[in-house]
């Protein structure tokens, strides 16, 4: 069983400046929950109980969010607000740990910070910017592939030719309905050099074997220590599998993706969906 998840949140969030100048982008709300809570709930659904956040400057609000809020709880009890109390207490059986990445040197460096927390077991990596509806079974399907193959698994999504230069892109062969055996991968290739349109998105099942490659990795694209480069080196030692997601994934780390995420969840939130649908129709009809 996979019990541990690593959530790197040390990035600078420059695409969301000035909102992210002093507060974490992971705390931007999607309706009444911050982005990071969706990632925790998605992991909770597959039995993950131990969370390690790789944090950086200005990220204290994330620690506070998952901590006990004694005064607030007492107030909610006194005023009989049981529903709200339940909402803020939904993490009681989970464990949260925090390690600071000294500098934002890249996703690969952030994952390397998790080494003391991992020991010998496989673990999930969740990039919380990539929001996936927790009702879809992406992590469960990836864990099933891991259990079957005993090898790392990355989540894949088909992107347009224009978008390949923003992602790690894989070359691989389809070996099942949604499963690929990966032959090679390249971080942020030029359009003409991309080996396919299958992009690695923010869900991984990794094994501790990744750390020895991360430890010796030189900076890659954008001068950052890239997780894709370490995975590429790891391919020499073990097969790596790709799981092509069947649902929508939203990049809440940039403005348009963030708006799409809010609209997706608002249209599915029973308490506001009817009014919101009507509002959207009215707005669209007057422009
Ligand atoms: P992004 O590529 O989205 O970078 O990182 P970013 O800094 O968060 O945002 P922009 O591009 O400046 O707007 C992908 C994930 O890796 C984490 C980020 O927090 C995000 O979850 N990350 C990135 C780190 O934890 N450390 C790093 O050094 C870089």
Short mmCIF file of C-alpha atoms and ligand atoms in Angstrom, two decimals:
data_model
loop_
_atom_site.label_atom_id
_atom_site.label_comp_id
_atom_site.label_asym_id
_atom_site.label_seq_id
_atom_site.Cartn_x
_atom_site.Cartn_y
_atom_site.Cartn_z
CA UNK A 1 0.00 0.00 0.00
CA UNK A 2 1.09 3.56 -0.65
CA UNK A 3 0.76 5.59 2.53
CA UNK A 4 2.94 8.60 1.83
CA UNK A 5 2.51 11.56 -0.49
CA UNK A 6 4.99 14.33 -1.22
CA UNK A 7 3.47 17.69 -2.13
CA UNK A 8 6.03 20.18 -3.42
CA UNK A 9 4.77 23.71 -2.74
CA UNK A 10 8.00 25.68 -2.73
CA UNK A 11 7.61 27.22 -6.20
CA UNK A 12 7.44 30.99 -6.52
CA UNK A 13 4.09 31.06 -8.33
CA UNK A 14 5.23 33.88 -10.64
CA UNK A 15 2.33 33.33 -13.05
CA UNK A 16 0.03 34.48 -10.28
CA UNK A 17 1.85 37.62 -9.19
CA UNK A 18 0.99 39.92 -7.50
CA UNK A 19 -1.43 37.59 -5.65
CA UNK A 20 1.47 35.29 -4.72
CA UNK A 21 3.87 38.01 -3.55
CA UNK A 22 3.23 37.30 0.14
CA UNK A 23 0.80 34.36 0.18
CA UNK A 24 1.01 30.88 -1.33
CA UNK A 25 -0.79 30.16 -4.59
CA UNK A 26 -1.76 26.80 -3.06
CA UNK A 27 -4.04 28.73 -0.68
CA UNK A 28 -6.03 30.42 -3.46
CA UNK A 29 -9.62 29.26 -2.97
CA UNK A 30 -11.66 27.10 -5.31
CA UNK A 31 -15.10 27.87 -3.83
CA UNK A 32 -14.64 27.32 -0.08
CA UNK A 33 -11.46 25.21 -0.11
CA UNK A 34 -7.88 26.16 -0.99
CA UNK A 35 -6.27 24.47 -4.02
CA UNK A 36 -4.01 22.37 -1.77
CA UNK A 37 -6.98 20.80 0.04
CA UNK A 38 -8.21 19.22 -3.21
CA UNK A 39 -4.85 17.42 -3.52
CA UNK A 40 -5.02 16.19 0.08
CA UNK A 41 -8.61 14.96 -0.32
CA UNK A 42 -7.74 13.18 -3.56
CA UNK A 43 -4.86 11.38 -1.77
CA UNK A 44 -6.98 10.65 1.31
CA UNK A 45 -9.43 8.78 -0.94
CA UNK A 46 -6.79 6.20 -1.88
CA UNK A 47 -5.66 5.61 1.71
CA UNK A 48 -2.70 8.00 1.87
CA UNK A 49 -2.26 9.13 5.48
CA UNK A 50 1.20 10.72 5.66
CA UNK A 51 1.81 13.98 3.83
CA UNK A 52 5.12 15.75 3.37
CA UNK A 53 4.97 19.30 2.08
CA UNK A 54 8.15 20.69 0.55
CA UNK A 55 7.72 24.32 1.46
CA UNK A 56 9.51 27.60 1.01
CA UNK A 57 9.24 31.27 1.91
CA UNK A 58 5.73 32.67 2.49
CA UNK A 59 4.16 29.21 2.78
CA UNK A 60 3.29 29.23 6.51
CA UNK A 61 -0.42 29.53 5.73
CA UNK A 62 -0.36 25.96 4.39
CA UNK A 63 0.90 24.63 7.75
CA UNK A 64 -1.74 26.62 9.60
CA UNK A 65 -4.48 25.34 7.31
CA UNK A 66 -3.79 21.69 8.17
CA UNK A 67 -3.19 22.40 11.87
CA UNK A 68 -5.76 22.26 14.68
CA UNK A 69 -7.61 25.55 15.18
CA UNK A 70 -8.57 25.25 18.86
CA UNK A 71 -10.07 28.72 19.36
CA UNK A 72 -12.10 28.55 16.18
CA UNK A 73 -13.33 25.06 17.08
CA UNK A 74 -14.44 26.19 20.54
CA UNK A 75 -16.31 29.09 18.98
CA UNK A 76 -18.06 26.83 16.46
CA UNK A 77 -19.05 24.39 19.24
CA UNK A 78 -20.43 27.24 21.38
CA UNK A 79 -22.47 28.61 18.49
CA UNK A 80 -23.75 25.17 17.42
CA UNK A 81 -22.13 25.30 13.97
CA UNK A 82 -21.58 21.53 13.73
CA UNK A 83 -21.43 21.38 9.94
CA UNK A 84 -18.63 23.94 9.81
CA UNK A 85 -16.85 22.13 12.63
CA UNK A 86 -16.92 18.90 10.60
CA UNK A 87 -15.53 20.76 7.58
CA UNK A 88 -12.51 22.12 9.42
CA UNK A 89 -11.85 18.81 11.20
CA UNK A 90 -11.67 16.56 8.17
CA UNK A 91 -7.90 15.98 8.49
CA UNK A 92 -7.85 14.61 12.03
CA UNK A 93 -6.58 11.16 11.07
CA UNK A 94 -3.84 12.40 8.76
CA UNK A 95 -0.20 13.21 9.53
CA UNK A 96 1.46 16.31 8.10
CA UNK A 97 5.17 17.02 7.95
CA UNK A 98 7.06 19.94 6.44
CA UNK A 99 10.56 20.30 5.03
CA UNK A 100 11.86 23.56 3.63
CA UNK A 101 13.52 23.57 0.25
CA UNK A 102 16.44 25.96 0.77
CA UNK A 103 16.02 27.62 -2.61
CA UNK A 104 13.47 26.98 -5.38
CA UNK A 105 16.01 25.15 -7.59
CA UNK A 106 13.37 23.12 -9.41
CA UNK A 107 10.88 20.29 -8.94
CA UNK A 108 13.61 17.62 -8.94
CA UNK A 109 15.43 19.37 -6.10
CA UNK A 110 12.13 19.69 -4.19
CA UNK A 111 11.53 15.92 -4.47
CA UNK A 112 15.10 15.22 -3.30
CA UNK A 113 14.23 17.09 -0.06
CA UNK A 114 11.77 14.22 0.68
CA UNK A 115 14.55 11.61 0.94
CA UNK A 116 14.74 11.53 4.79
CA UNK A 117 10.93 11.03 4.96
CA UNK A 118 10.64 8.14 2.54
CA UNK A 119 12.83 5.20 3.68
CA UNK A 120 12.26 2.14 1.46
CA UNK A 121 8.69 2.48 0.28
CA UNK A 122 7.04 3.77 -2.90
CA UNK A 123 5.32 7.13 -2.58
CA UNK A 124 3.00 9.44 -4.47
CA UNK A 125 3.97 12.91 -5.69
CA UNK A 126 1.12 15.35 -6.16
CA UNK A 127 1.54 18.73 -7.82
CA UNK A 128 -1.43 20.54 -6.37
CA UNK A 129 -1.64 23.08 -9.24
CA UNK A 130 -2.87 20.24 -11.40
CA UNK A 131 -6.37 19.95 -10.03
CA UNK A 132 -8.26 16.72 -10.70
CA UNK A 133 -11.77 16.10 -9.40
CA UNK A 134 -11.23 13.74 -6.42
CA UNK A 135 -14.25 11.75 -7.66
CA UNK A 136 -12.09 10.39 -10.52
CA UNK A 137 -9.84 7.45 -9.75
CA UNK A 138 -6.57 8.70 -11.25
CA UNK A 139 -4.41 7.89 -8.20
CA UNK A 140 -6.15 4.57 -7.62
CA UNK A 141 -5.55 3.49 -11.22
CA UNK A 142 -1.90 4.56 -10.99
CA UNK A 143 -1.43 2.64 -7.73
CA UNK A 144 -3.00 -0.44 -9.38
CA UNK A 145 -0.43 -0.22 -12.19
CA UNK A 146 2.34 0.17 -9.60
CA UNK A 147 1.13 -2.91 -7.70
CA UNK A 148 1.05 -4.93 -10.90
CA UNK A 149 4.38 -3.77 -12.37
CA UNK A 150 6.34 -2.83 -9.23
CA UNK A 151 7.78 0.13 -11.13
CA UNK A 152 7.27 3.92 -11.18
CA UNK A 153 4.18 5.34 -12.88
CA UNK A 154 3.61 8.86 -14.24
CA UNK A 155 0.27 10.40 -15.23
CA UNK A 156 -0.05 11.42 -18.88
CA UNK A 157 -2.36 13.74 -20.77
CA UNK A 158 -2.51 14.47 -24.49
CA UNK A 159 -1.69 18.13 -25.18
CA UNK A 160 -1.71 20.20 -28.38
CA UNK A 161 1.43 20.80 -30.50
CA UNK A 162 1.49 24.37 -29.16
CA UNK A 163 1.63 23.13 -25.57
CA UNK A 164 4.39 20.47 -25.73
CA UNK A 165 7.10 23.00 -24.86
CA UNK A 166 5.51 23.53 -21.42
CA UNK A 167 5.69 19.89 -20.27
CA UNK A 168 7.84 16.79 -19.96
CA UNK A 169 6.93 14.76 -23.06
CA UNK A 170 7.26 10.98 -23.32
CA UNK A 171 7.96 8.49 -26.08
CA UNK A 172 6.37 5.15 -25.37
CA UNK A 173 4.28 2.30 -26.54
CA UNK A 174 0.70 1.59 -25.60
CA UNK A 175 0.47 -1.68 -23.70
CA UNK A 176 -3.07 -1.45 -22.33
CA UNK A 177 -6.21 0.64 -22.59
CA UNK A 178 -4.68 3.59 -20.68
CA UNK A 179 -1.22 2.20 -19.96
CA UNK A 180 2.07 3.00 -21.73
CA UNK A 181 5.56 1.58 -21.41
CA UNK A 182 7.79 4.64 -21.54
CA UNK A 183 10.92 4.47 -23.72
CA UNK A 184 12.18 8.02 -23.32
CA UNK A 185 11.19 11.43 -22.05
CA UNK A 186 12.28 14.99 -22.63
CA UNK A 187 11.56 18.12 -20.59
CA UNK A 188 9.91 21.03 -22.40
CA UNK A 189 10.96 20.10 -25.98
CA UNK A 190 10.59 22.44 -28.93
CA UNK A 191 7.49 21.64 -30.95
CA UNK A 192 9.54 20.06 -33.76
CA UNK A 193 11.51 17.83 -31.35
CA UNK A 194 8.65 16.44 -29.23
CA UNK A 195 8.51 12.63 -29.52
CA UNK A 196 4.70 12.63 -28.99
CA UNK A 197 1.89 14.75 -27.60
CA UNK A 198 1.75 12.84 -24.33
CA UNK A 199 2.68 15.16 -21.49
CA UNK A 200 3.59 14.22 -17.93
CA UNK A 201 1.19 15.91 -15.54
CA UNK A 202 1.33 16.35 -11.79
CA UNK A 203 0.75 12.85 -10.44
CA UNK A 204 3.56 10.33 -9.95
CA UNK A 205 4.09 7.05 -8.12
CA UNK A 206 7.83 6.91 -7.44
CA UNK A 207 10.22 4.54 -5.74
CA UNK A 208 13.22 5.61 -3.61
CA UNK A 209 15.52 4.66 -6.53
CA UNK A 210 14.84 8.16 -7.93
CA UNK A 211 16.90 9.85 -5.19
CA UNK A 212 20.33 8.66 -6.33
CA UNK A 213 19.68 10.20 -9.76
CA UNK A 214 18.37 13.45 -8.28
CA UNK A 215 21.46 13.71 -6.07
CA UNK A 216 23.84 13.95 -9.02
CA UNK A 217 21.65 15.83 -11.47
CA UNK A 218 22.90 19.04 -13.08
CA UNK A 219 20.41 21.86 -13.75
CA UNK A 220 18.43 21.27 -16.95
CA UNK A 221 15.79 23.34 -18.81
CA UNK A 222 15.38 26.81 -17.34
CA UNK A 223 18.44 26.24 -15.10
CA UNK A 224 16.28 24.08 -12.78
CA UNK A 225 16.85 20.56 -11.40
CA UNK A 226 14.21 18.74 -13.43
CA UNK A 227 12.38 15.64 -12.20
CA UNK A 228 11.94 14.53 -15.83
CA UNK A 229 15.74 14.38 -16.27
CA UNK A 230 16.08 12.13 -13.20
CA UNK A 231 13.27 9.87 -14.45
CA UNK A 232 14.98 9.65 -17.83
CA UNK A 233 18.19 8.49 -16.11
CA UNK A 234 16.15 6.02 -14.02
CA UNK A 235 14.87 4.41 -17.25
CA UNK A 236 18.27 2.71 -17.59
CA UNK A 237 17.58 0.80 -14.37
CA UNK A 238 13.84 0.13 -14.37
CA UNK A 239 10.86 0.35 -16.69
CA UNK A 240 8.60 3.35 -16.09
CA UNK A 241 4.91 3.22 -16.96
CA UNK A 242 2.53 5.97 -18.05
CA UNK A 243 -1.13 6.16 -17.12
CA UNK A 244 -3.20 8.26 -19.51
CA UNK A 245 -5.85 10.07 -17.50
CA UNK A 246 -9.45 9.78 -18.63
CA UNK A 247 -10.74 12.92 -16.95
CA UNK A 248 -10.17 16.63 -17.20
CA UNK A 249 -7.19 18.16 -15.42
CA UNK A 250 -7.03 21.88 -14.71
CA UNK A 251 -3.86 23.91 -14.31
CA UNK A 252 -4.89 26.15 -11.44
CA UNK A 253 -1.36 27.63 -11.36
CA UNK A 254 -2.22 30.06 -14.17
CA UNK A 255 -5.07 32.52 -14.52
CA UNK A 256 -7.25 30.92 -17.21
CA UNK A 257 -6.77 27.41 -15.77
CA UNK A 258 -7.68 28.72 -12.30
CA UNK A 259 -10.90 30.24 -13.64
CA UNK A 260 -11.76 26.96 -15.43
CA UNK A 261 -11.21 25.07 -12.16
CA UNK A 262 -13.56 27.37 -10.27
CA UNK A 263 -16.22 27.08 -12.97
CA UNK A 264 -15.90 23.27 -13.07
CA UNK A 265 -16.47 22.93 -9.32
CA UNK A 266 -19.08 25.71 -9.08
CA UNK A 267 -21.23 23.95 -11.69
CA UNK A 268 -21.10 20.81 -9.51
CA UNK A 269 -21.64 22.39 -6.08
CA UNK A 270 -25.28 21.65 -5.14
CA UNK A 271 -25.69 24.80 -3.03
CA UNK A 272 -24.84 27.21 -5.87
CA UNK A 273 -24.85 25.32 -9.17
CA UNK A 274 -28.37 26.38 -10.32
CA UNK A 275 -27.83 30.05 -9.54
CA UNK A 276 -24.34 29.95 -11.03
CA UNK A 277 -25.56 28.32 -14.25
CA UNK A 278 -28.23 31.03 -14.58
CA UNK A 279 -25.66 33.75 -13.88
CA UNK A 280 -23.33 32.38 -16.56
CA UNK A 281 -26.14 32.20 -19.12
CA UNK A 282 -27.20 35.78 -18.35
CA UNK A 283 -23.64 37.02 -18.64
CA UNK A 284 -23.07 35.22 -21.93
CA UNK A 285 -26.30 36.54 -23.41
CA UNK A 286 -25.37 40.17 -22.80
CA UNK A 287 -21.93 40.21 -24.44
P1 LIG B 1 5.74 25.29 -11.37
O1 LIG B 1 6.43 24.94 -12.61
O2 LIG B 1 4.27 25.47 -11.43
O3 LIG B 1 6.43 26.56 -10.78
O4 LIG B 1 6.12 24.17 -10.30
P2 LIG B 1 5.91 27.60 -9.70
O5 LIG B 1 7.09 28.33 -9.19
O6 LIG B 1 5.05 26.92 -8.67
O7 LIG B 1 4.96 28.57 -10.51
P3 LIG B 1 5.33 29.65 -11.67
O8 LIG B 1 5.70 28.84 -12.88
O9 LIG B 1 6.46 30.51 -11.16
O10 LIG B 1 4.07 30.42 -11.85
C1 LIG B 1 5.49 22.91 -10.30
C2 LIG B 1 5.38 22.43 -8.87
O11 LIG B 1 6.67 22.24 -8.31
C3 LIG B 1 6.82 23.00 -7.13
C4 LIG B 1 5.78 24.09 -7.23
O12 LIG B 1 5.42 24.56 -5.93
C5 LIG B 1 4.64 23.40 -7.96
O13 LIG B 1 3.87 22.61 -7.07
N1 LIG B 1 8.21 23.49 -7.07
C6 LIG B 1 8.78 24.03 -8.17
C7 LIG B 1 8.92 23.38 -5.89
O14 LIG B 1 8.39 22.88 -4.85
N2 LIG B 1 10.21 23.81 -5.87
C8 LIG B 1 10.80 24.36 -6.94
O15 LIG B 1 11.99 24.73 -6.85
C9 LIG B 1 10.07 24.47 -8.13
#
